[in-house]
């Protein structure tokens, strides 16, 4: 029985990944888990207004270290899994004693290239250099690294000098039992386009509304947390707020949709694309971050230019007017999900990495007899 701690960031789209991990843990018989969830509201909120300690990375790392130390006081751990690297910066002392796997969707250098839409921008060169050195030291100290995409794997090698053999590309995946192609015949009426994105502007929501003004024969469902969205005249649009990840209402919208659109301006590897693929929906997305690693142009969806309602409208028009193309791309999307984005299988790979890291540490650590002979 492996005693493992799982430190799971809950911000942005990471909450769905945490749910899938917990569901997979419930089915495991060889793991005694301790799950530590970190959200903006739980990770040292009092430090938000303290100079130098207000960054999310430092607050999350302080909270992760405190929680893990409390857990270690209750008994030894065989391994630690940390998602994301944001919470790992202050775990150096623990990583020396406990095998650790760090998981990330994107490196800080990756994030710098798409961060404008998140309200992020690179700082002074000296500050950025110190930040890179801190992450490099932490990432190199980990036993194994899990990344969601090749985009992040390449950055680990080129920007942080990580040896490729300790990098494992394991997408977060979706629950294929929850997200499935609709089993019912398509209902009559306009083609339904689905958009799922809490940050409406960053995910290209305004571009999508502008594109819809150029289209006939389609209506739009928008799942978001954004308030005050103005619907252009003539666009048929329903806005759904307050829908939890993996909720029945959200699953129903995926099942009822004909096309999934996510024209992000800034993004990494959005979970919603994998959910759409698993639901058998043809996808229209932008060439941003690692999104082309899920959406293969002309295979399971269409890739369009970012921040271009005209390009987006052209892609949508192609699918709206061709039901057989929608069906073919959607079927290939489901196949993509089954091959690469099965959360159960992918999480099992993570658990295997933890077990192997723990076994490897035990095999190289000196026994009590070895230690006594060395000290003599």
Tab-separated table of C-alpha atoms in Angstrom:
chain	number	residue	atom	x	y	z
A	1	UNK	CA	0.000	0.000	0.000
A	2	UNK	CA	1.531	3.304	-1.100
A	3	UNK	CA	0.959	6.326	1.131
A	4	UNK	CA	0.886	9.260	-1.256
A	5	UNK	CA	-0.066	12.916	-0.829
A	6	UNK	CA	-1.739	14.724	-3.718
A	7	UNK	CA	-1.452	18.521	-3.738
A	8	UNK	CA	-4.010	19.722	-6.286
A	9	UNK	CA	-4.420	23.282	-7.495
A	10	UNK	CA	-8.081	24.225	-7.940
A	11	UNK	CA	-7.763	27.432	-9.970
A	12	UNK	CA	-9.098	27.967	-13.507
A	13	UNK	CA	-9.580	24.628	-15.285
A	14	UNK	CA	-7.604	22.555	-12.793
A	15	UNK	CA	-10.682	21.771	-10.710
A	16	UNK	CA	-11.971	19.279	-13.287
A	17	UNK	CA	-8.571	17.556	-13.337
A	18	UNK	CA	-8.697	17.268	-9.542
A	19	UNK	CA	-12.178	15.708	-9.718
A	20	UNK	CA	-10.959	13.124	-12.214
A	21	UNK	CA	-7.936	12.313	-10.061
A	22	UNK	CA	-10.068	11.845	-6.988
A	23	UNK	CA	-12.465	9.626	-8.908
A	24	UNK	CA	-9.534	7.506	-10.097
A	25	UNK	CA	-8.153	7.329	-6.554
A	26	UNK	CA	-11.474	5.974	-5.326
A	27	UNK	CA	-10.950	2.993	-7.627
A	28	UNK	CA	-7.359	2.344	-6.554
A	29	UNK	CA	-6.619	-0.427	-4.051
A	30	UNK	CA	-2.865	0.112	-3.791
A	31	UNK	CA	-2.889	3.742	-2.649
A	32	UNK	CA	-3.652	5.329	0.707
A	33	UNK	CA	-4.149	8.936	-0.427
A	34	UNK	CA	-4.042	12.284	1.309
A	35	UNK	CA	-5.576	14.968	-0.913
A	36	UNK	CA	-4.670	18.615	-0.315
A	37	UNK	CA	-6.685	21.066	-2.413
A	38	UNK	CA	-5.350	24.578	-3.039
A	39	UNK	CA	-7.595	27.389	-4.221
A	40	UNK	CA	-7.245	31.159	-4.198
A	41	UNK	CA	-9.459	31.319	-1.122
A	42	UNK	CA	-7.559	28.649	0.846
A	43	UNK	CA	-3.898	29.350	0.073
A	44	UNK	CA	-2.807	31.913	2.663
A	45	UNK	CA	-5.301	34.636	1.686
A	46	UNK	CA	-3.883	36.939	4.377
A	47	UNK	CA	-0.662	37.181	2.349
A	48	UNK	CA	-2.347	38.757	-0.659
A	49	UNK	CA	-1.532	42.220	0.618
A	50	UNK	CA	1.955	41.482	1.968
A	51	UNK	CA	4.709	42.866	-0.286
A	52	UNK	CA	6.731	40.149	-2.059
A	53	UNK	CA	4.367	37.463	-0.738
A	54	UNK	CA	1.255	38.447	-2.672
A	55	UNK	CA	1.977	36.318	-5.765
A	56	UNK	CA	-0.107	33.195	-6.219
A	57	UNK	CA	3.020	31.052	-6.643
A	58	UNK	CA	4.429	31.971	-3.254
A	59	UNK	CA	1.096	31.782	-1.452
A	60	UNK	CA	0.338	28.377	-2.954
A	61	UNK	CA	3.835	27.108	-2.142
A	62	UNK	CA	3.601	28.288	1.462
A	63	UNK	CA	0.225	26.581	1.855
A	64	UNK	CA	1.455	23.364	0.207
A	65	UNK	CA	4.543	23.160	2.398
A	66	UNK	CA	2.548	23.764	5.576
A	67	UNK	CA	-0.062	21.136	4.682
A	68	UNK	CA	2.544	18.539	3.732
A	69	UNK	CA	4.555	19.108	6.885
A	70	UNK	CA	1.404	18.618	8.933
A	71	UNK	CA	0.718	15.383	7.080
A	72	UNK	CA	4.280	14.081	7.572
A	73	UNK	CA	3.965	14.632	11.307
A	74	UNK	CA	1.127	12.081	11.257
A	75	UNK	CA	3.240	9.420	9.543
A	76	UNK	CA	5.687	8.794	6.745
A	77	UNK	CA	4.783	9.307	3.081
A	78	UNK	CA	5.968	7.135	0.211
A	79	UNK	CA	5.550	9.890	-2.349
A	80	UNK	CA	4.117	13.303	-3.219
A	81	UNK	CA	2.264	14.427	-6.349
A	82	UNK	CA	2.012	18.197	-6.901
A	83	UNK	CA	-0.170	19.813	-9.542
A	84	UNK	CA	0.874	22.415	-10.554
A	85	UNK	CA	4.490	23.567	-10.293
A	86	UNK	CA	3.065	26.779	-8.821
A	87	UNK	CA	2.729	25.043	-5.442
A	88	UNK	CA	6.156	23.376	-5.488
A	89	UNK	CA	8.617	26.238	-5.051
A	90	UNK	CA	9.170	25.757	-1.301
A	91	UNK	CA	9.177	21.958	-1.214
A	92	UNK	CA	12.911	21.440	-1.673
A	93	UNK	CA	13.451	20.097	1.843
A	94	UNK	CA	10.577	17.639	1.539
A	95	UNK	CA	11.665	16.501	-1.928
A	96	UNK	CA	15.055	15.492	-0.556
A	97	UNK	CA	13.363	12.969	1.723
A	98	UNK	CA	10.219	12.012	-0.201
A	99	UNK	CA	9.929	10.992	-3.882
A	100	UNK	CA	8.037	13.726	-5.695
A	101	UNK	CA	6.249	14.009	-9.037
A	102	UNK	CA	5.483	17.553	-10.209
A	103	UNK	CA	2.729	18.037	-12.785
A	104	UNK	CA	2.150	21.105	-14.961
A	105	UNK	CA	-0.025	22.216	-17.833
A	106	UNK	CA	2.471	24.843	-19.003
A	107	UNK	CA	5.839	26.134	-17.862
A	108	UNK	CA	6.234	29.733	-16.695
A	109	UNK	CA	8.068	30.418	-19.978
A	110	UNK	CA	5.114	28.955	-21.894
A	111	UNK	CA	2.804	31.138	-19.865
A	112	UNK	CA	4.794	34.264	-20.709
A	113	UNK	CA	3.903	33.736	-24.380
A	114	UNK	CA	0.137	33.577	-23.758
A	115	UNK	CA	-0.137	35.458	-20.479
A	116	UNK	CA	-1.392	38.772	-21.798
A	117	UNK	CA	-4.968	37.503	-21.833
A	118	UNK	CA	-4.592	36.388	-18.209
A	119	UNK	CA	-3.445	39.866	-17.174
A	120	UNK	CA	0.138	38.600	-16.911
A	121	UNK	CA	3.242	40.182	-18.323
A	122	UNK	CA	6.929	39.459	-17.866
A	123	UNK	CA	8.764	41.629	-15.346
A	124	UNK	CA	12.241	43.092	-15.288
A	125	UNK	CA	14.982	40.900	-16.731
A	126	UNK	CA	16.644	40.417	-13.336
A	127	UNK	CA	13.352	39.375	-11.738
A	128	UNK	CA	12.504	37.004	-14.582
A	129	UNK	CA	15.994	35.498	-14.404
A	130	UNK	CA	15.627	34.842	-10.682
A	131	UNK	CA	12.188	33.307	-11.231
A	132	UNK	CA	13.499	31.005	-13.939
A	133	UNK	CA	16.408	29.923	-11.735
A	134	UNK	CA	14.009	29.144	-8.861
A	135	UNK	CA	11.754	27.028	-11.055
A	136	UNK	CA	14.743	25.311	-12.675
A	137	UNK	CA	16.068	24.285	-9.264
A	138	UNK	CA	12.656	22.993	-8.158
A	139	UNK	CA	11.892	21.108	-11.362
A	140	UNK	CA	15.302	19.461	-11.425
A	141	UNK	CA	14.826	18.297	-7.829
A	142	UNK	CA	11.649	16.386	-8.701
A	143	UNK	CA	11.949	12.653	-9.362
A	144	UNK	CA	9.588	12.823	-12.335
A	145	UNK	CA	7.736	15.530	-14.247
A	146	UNK	CA	4.303	15.165	-15.809
A	147	UNK	CA	3.248	17.648	-18.485
A	148	UNK	CA	-0.074	17.927	-20.257
A	149	UNK	CA	1.360	18.572	-23.719
A	150	UNK	CA	4.412	18.529	-25.988
A	151	UNK	CA	4.414	22.329	-25.899
A	152	UNK	CA	5.301	22.227	-22.193
A	153	UNK	CA	7.687	19.274	-22.601
A	154	UNK	CA	9.737	21.206	-25.155
A	155	UNK	CA	9.947	24.212	-22.848
A	156	UNK	CA	11.171	22.077	-19.944
A	157	UNK	CA	14.084	20.907	-22.081
A	158	UNK	CA	14.958	24.155	-23.851
A	159	UNK	CA	14.171	26.721	-21.142
A	160	UNK	CA	14.921	24.789	-17.940
A	161	UNK	CA	17.522	22.225	-18.979
A	162	UNK	CA	15.496	19.209	-17.840
A	163	UNK	CA	16.659	15.851	-19.169
A	164	UNK	CA	13.963	14.375	-21.447
A	165	UNK	CA	13.935	10.953	-19.747
A	166	UNK	CA	12.233	12.362	-16.625
A	167	UNK	CA	9.497	14.155	-18.616
A	168	UNK	CA	6.218	12.318	-19.239
A	169	UNK	CA	3.494	13.776	-21.478
A	170	UNK	CA	0.203	12.717	-19.893
A	171	UNK	CA	-2.835	14.853	-20.786
A	172	UNK	CA	-5.319	15.322	-17.927
A	173	UNK	CA	-8.042	13.582	-19.864
A	174	UNK	CA	-11.788	13.421	-19.345
A	175	UNK	CA	-14.146	10.862	-17.907
A	176	UNK	CA	-15.245	9.024	-21.033
A	177	UNK	CA	-18.233	7.577	-19.201
A	178	UNK	CA	-19.557	11.073	-18.498
A	179	UNK	CA	-18.700	12.772	-21.790
A	180	UNK	CA	-20.099	10.697	-24.651
A	181	UNK	CA	-21.533	11.313	-28.104
A	182	UNK	CA	-25.292	11.762	-28.081
A	183	UNK	CA	-27.156	8.502	-28.577
A	184	UNK	CA	-30.298	10.209	-29.890
A	185	UNK	CA	-31.077	11.473	-33.368
A	186	UNK	CA	-30.401	15.122	-34.020
A	187	UNK	CA	-33.461	17.247	-33.259
A	188	UNK	CA	-34.789	19.507	-36.025
A	189	UNK	CA	-33.915	23.170	-36.060
A	190	UNK	CA	-30.857	25.393	-36.387
A	191	UNK	CA	-27.357	24.021	-35.875
A	192	UNK	CA	-26.311	24.533	-32.250
A	193	UNK	CA	-22.851	25.899	-31.459
A	194	UNK	CA	-21.513	25.454	-27.909
A	195	UNK	CA	-18.917	27.647	-26.178
A	196	UNK	CA	-17.587	26.813	-22.688
A	197	UNK	CA	-15.252	29.335	-21.069
A	198	UNK	CA	-15.348	31.028	-17.701
A	199	UNK	CA	-13.163	33.933	-18.885
A	200	UNK	CA	-15.339	35.050	-21.756
A	201	UNK	CA	-12.989	37.605	-23.320
A	202	UNK	CA	-9.781	35.548	-23.043
A	203	UNK	CA	-11.507	32.510	-24.502
A	204	UNK	CA	-12.592	34.529	-27.534
A	205	UNK	CA	-16.236	34.924	-26.595
A	206	UNK	CA	-16.561	38.371	-28.152
A	207	UNK	CA	-14.976	37.089	-31.360
A	208	UNK	CA	-17.537	34.288	-31.426
A	209	UNK	CA	-20.461	36.677	-30.989
A	210	UNK	CA	-19.085	38.824	-33.811
A	211	UNK	CA	-18.698	35.734	-36.007
A	212	UNK	CA	-22.281	34.680	-35.309
A	213	UNK	CA	-23.550	37.948	-36.828
A	214	UNK	CA	-22.084	36.746	-40.149
A	215	UNK	CA	-23.835	33.368	-40.074
A	216	UNK	CA	-27.279	32.062	-40.873
A	217	UNK	CA	-28.860	28.861	-39.676
A	218	UNK	CA	-27.137	28.581	-36.292
A	219	UNK	CA	-27.729	29.405	-32.647
A	220	UNK	CA	-25.293	29.643	-29.770
A	221	UNK	CA	-25.092	28.315	-26.208
A	222	UNK	CA	-22.561	30.098	-23.989
A	223	UNK	CA	-21.391	28.595	-20.688
A	224	UNK	CA	-19.470	31.230	-18.734
A	225	UNK	CA	-19.154	33.035	-15.433
A	226	UNK	CA	-18.987	36.425	-17.152
A	227	UNK	CA	-21.632	39.040	-16.401
A	228	UNK	CA	-22.943	41.807	-18.615
A	229	UNK	CA	-22.491	40.105	-21.977
A	230	UNK	CA	-24.243	42.028	-24.737
A	231	UNK	CA	-25.755	39.860	-27.444
A	232	UNK	CA	-25.608	41.455	-30.910
A	233	UNK	CA	-28.905	42.027	-32.630
A	234	UNK	CA	-29.996	39.068	-34.691
A	235	UNK	CA	-27.829	36.501	-32.873
A	236	UNK	CA	-29.748	33.682	-31.215
A	237	UNK	CA	-27.849	33.024	-28.006
A	238	UNK	CA	-28.555	31.448	-24.630
A	239	UNK	CA	-26.185	32.189	-21.743
A	240	UNK	CA	-25.746	29.601	-18.977
A	241	UNK	CA	-24.095	30.701	-15.740
A	242	UNK	CA	-23.344	28.800	-12.559
A	243	UNK	CA	-22.842	25.416	-14.235
A	244	UNK	CA	-20.375	23.280	-12.301
A	245	UNK	CA	-17.772	21.196	-14.160
A	246	UNK	CA	-19.136	17.765	-15.089
A	247	UNK	CA	-22.642	18.754	-13.949
A	248	UNK	CA	-25.735	17.219	-15.540
A	249	UNK	CA	-26.691	20.552	-17.069
A	250	UNK	CA	-23.267	20.939	-18.703
A	251	UNK	CA	-23.259	17.349	-19.970
A	252	UNK	CA	-26.697	17.930	-21.489
A	253	UNK	CA	-25.423	20.974	-23.414
A	254	UNK	CA	-22.543	18.946	-24.847
A	255	UNK	CA	-24.981	16.207	-25.849
A	256	UNK	CA	-27.355	18.652	-27.554
A	257	UNK	CA	-24.679	20.625	-29.449
A	258	UNK	CA	-23.658	20.139	-33.081
A	259	UNK	CA	-20.377	22.131	-33.030
A	260	UNK	CA	-17.973	23.176	-30.291
A	261	UNK	CA	-16.224	26.545	-30.668
A	262	UNK	CA	-13.349	27.816	-28.533
A	263	UNK	CA	-11.606	30.698	-30.334
A	264	UNK	CA	-9.232	31.516	-27.461
A	265	UNK	CA	-6.925	34.498	-27.647
A	266	UNK	CA	-4.785	33.230	-24.746
A	267	UNK	CA	-4.800	29.648	-23.502
A	268	UNK	CA	-2.698	26.614	-22.662
A	269	UNK	CA	-4.482	23.246	-23.010
A	270	UNK	CA	-8.152	23.844	-22.163
A	271	UNK	CA	-10.042	20.913	-20.684
A	272	UNK	CA	-13.164	21.928	-22.577
A	273	UNK	CA	-11.609	20.822	-25.876
A	274	UNK	CA	-10.998	17.299	-24.573
A	275	UNK	CA	-14.575	17.248	-23.245
A	276	UNK	CA	-15.883	18.293	-26.653
A	277	UNK	CA	-13.803	15.645	-28.404
A	278	UNK	CA	-15.082	12.964	-26.014
A	279	UNK	CA	-18.627	14.172	-26.715
A	280	UNK	CA	-18.120	13.545	-30.423
A	281	UNK	CA	-18.340	17.206	-31.421
A	282	UNK	CA	-16.434	18.729	-34.333
A	283	UNK	CA	-14.313	21.536	-32.913
A	284	UNK	CA	-13.364	25.001	-34.122
A	285	UNK	CA	-10.393	26.392	-32.226
A	286	UNK	CA	-7.432	28.722	-32.601
A	287	UNK	CA	-3.710	28.096	-33.005
A	288	UNK	CA	-2.944	29.207	-29.443
A	289	UNK	CA	-0.792	27.470	-26.835
A	290	UNK	CA	-1.172	23.693	-27.029
A	291	UNK	CA	-4.677	23.753	-28.510
A	292	UNK	CA	-3.497	22.296	-31.854
A	293	UNK	CA	-2.355	19.206	-29.920
A	294	UNK	CA	-6.046	18.353	-29.401
A	295	UNK	CA	-7.598	19.889	-32.515
A	296	UNK	CA	-5.996	18.547	-35.699
A	297	UNK	CA	-7.039	20.744	-38.600
A	298	UNK	CA	-9.274	18.825	-40.991
A	299	UNK	CA	-9.094	15.668	-38.877
A	300	UNK	CA	-11.287	16.246	-35.818
A	301	UNK	CA	-11.929	19.948	-36.199
A	302	UNK	CA	-10.866	23.171	-37.846
A	303	UNK	CA	-8.168	25.601	-36.749
A	304	UNK	CA	-8.755	29.308	-37.379
A	305	UNK	CA	-6.827	32.479	-36.742
A	306	UNK	CA	-6.976	34.015	-33.286
A	307	UNK	CA	-8.717	37.366	-32.815
A	308	UNK	CA	-10.300	37.075	-36.264
A	309	UNK	CA	-14.120	36.867	-36.307
A	310	UNK	CA	-13.944	36.565	-40.103
A	311	UNK	CA	-11.703	33.478	-39.971
A	312	UNK	CA	-13.864	32.015	-37.211
A	313	UNK	CA	-17.063	32.652	-39.182
A	314	UNK	CA	-15.546	30.929	-42.210
A	315	UNK	CA	-14.705	27.817	-40.180
A	316	UNK	CA	-18.118	27.705	-38.574
A	317	UNK	CA	-19.850	28.239	-41.920
A	318	UNK	CA	-18.016	25.226	-43.343
A	319	UNK	CA	-19.366	22.993	-40.575
A	320	UNK	CA	-22.835	24.496	-40.378
A	321	UNK	CA	-23.442	23.730	-44.037
A	322	UNK	CA	-22.038	20.187	-44.041
A	323	UNK	CA	-23.658	17.650	-41.717
A	324	UNK	CA	-21.601	14.746	-43.028
A	325	UNK	CA	-18.359	16.645	-42.323
A	326	UNK	CA	-19.575	17.391	-38.799
A	327	UNK	CA	-20.278	13.705	-38.272
A	328	UNK	CA	-16.893	12.593	-39.625
A	329	UNK	CA	-14.863	15.112	-37.594
A	330	UNK	CA	-16.894	14.390	-34.474
A	331	UNK	CA	-16.321	10.641	-34.749
A	332	UNK	CA	-12.588	11.235	-35.136
A	333	UNK	CA	-12.693	13.505	-32.092
A	334	UNK	CA	-14.154	10.709	-29.980
A	335	UNK	CA	-11.416	8.406	-31.238
A	336	UNK	CA	-8.817	11.028	-30.271
A	337	UNK	CA	-10.310	11.216	-26.791
A	338	UNK	CA	-10.280	7.441	-26.371
A	339	UNK	CA	-6.671	7.161	-27.536
A	340	UNK	CA	-5.099	10.127	-25.734
A	341	UNK	CA	-7.513	11.684	-23.249
A	342	UNK	CA	-8.965	8.838	-21.183
A	343	UNK	CA	-8.714	10.214	-17.643
A	344	UNK	CA	-8.864	6.777	-16.024
A	345	UNK	CA	-5.977	5.424	-18.066
A	346	UNK	CA	-3.920	8.612	-17.843
A	347	UNK	CA	-4.336	8.910	-14.081
A	348	UNK	CA	-3.318	5.270	-13.725
A	349	UNK	CA	-0.083	6.217	-15.507
A	350	UNK	CA	0.490	8.925	-12.918
A	351	UNK	CA	-0.072	6.482	-10.066
A	352	UNK	CA	2.400	4.110	-11.706
A	353	UNK	CA	5.002	6.875	-11.865
A	354	UNK	CA	4.558	7.533	-8.150
A	355	UNK	CA	4.979	3.864	-7.274
A	356	UNK	CA	8.093	3.556	-9.447
A	357	UNK	CA	9.640	6.717	-8.017
A	358	UNK	CA	9.095	5.403	-4.494
A	359	UNK	CA	10.584	2.007	-5.364
A	360	UNK	CA	13.588	3.610	-7.040
A	361	UNK	CA	14.323	5.756	-4.003
A	362	UNK	CA	14.072	2.747	-1.706
A	363	UNK	CA	16.458	0.750	-3.880
A	364	UNK	CA	19.216	3.364	-3.696
A	365	UNK	CA	18.826	4.511	-0.108
A	366	UNK	CA	21.395	2.941	2.249
A	367	UNK	CA	20.144	0.287	4.629
A	368	UNK	CA	20.663	0.608	8.358
A	369	UNK	CA	23.568	-1.858	8.120
A	370	UNK	CA	25.166	0.159	5.294
A	371	UNK	CA	24.808	3.355	7.294
A	372	UNK	CA	26.369	1.783	10.410
A	373	UNK	CA	29.340	0.452	8.399
A	374	UNK	CA	29.811	3.834	6.733
A	375	UNK	CA	29.827	5.660	10.064
A	376	UNK	CA	32.304	3.159	11.546
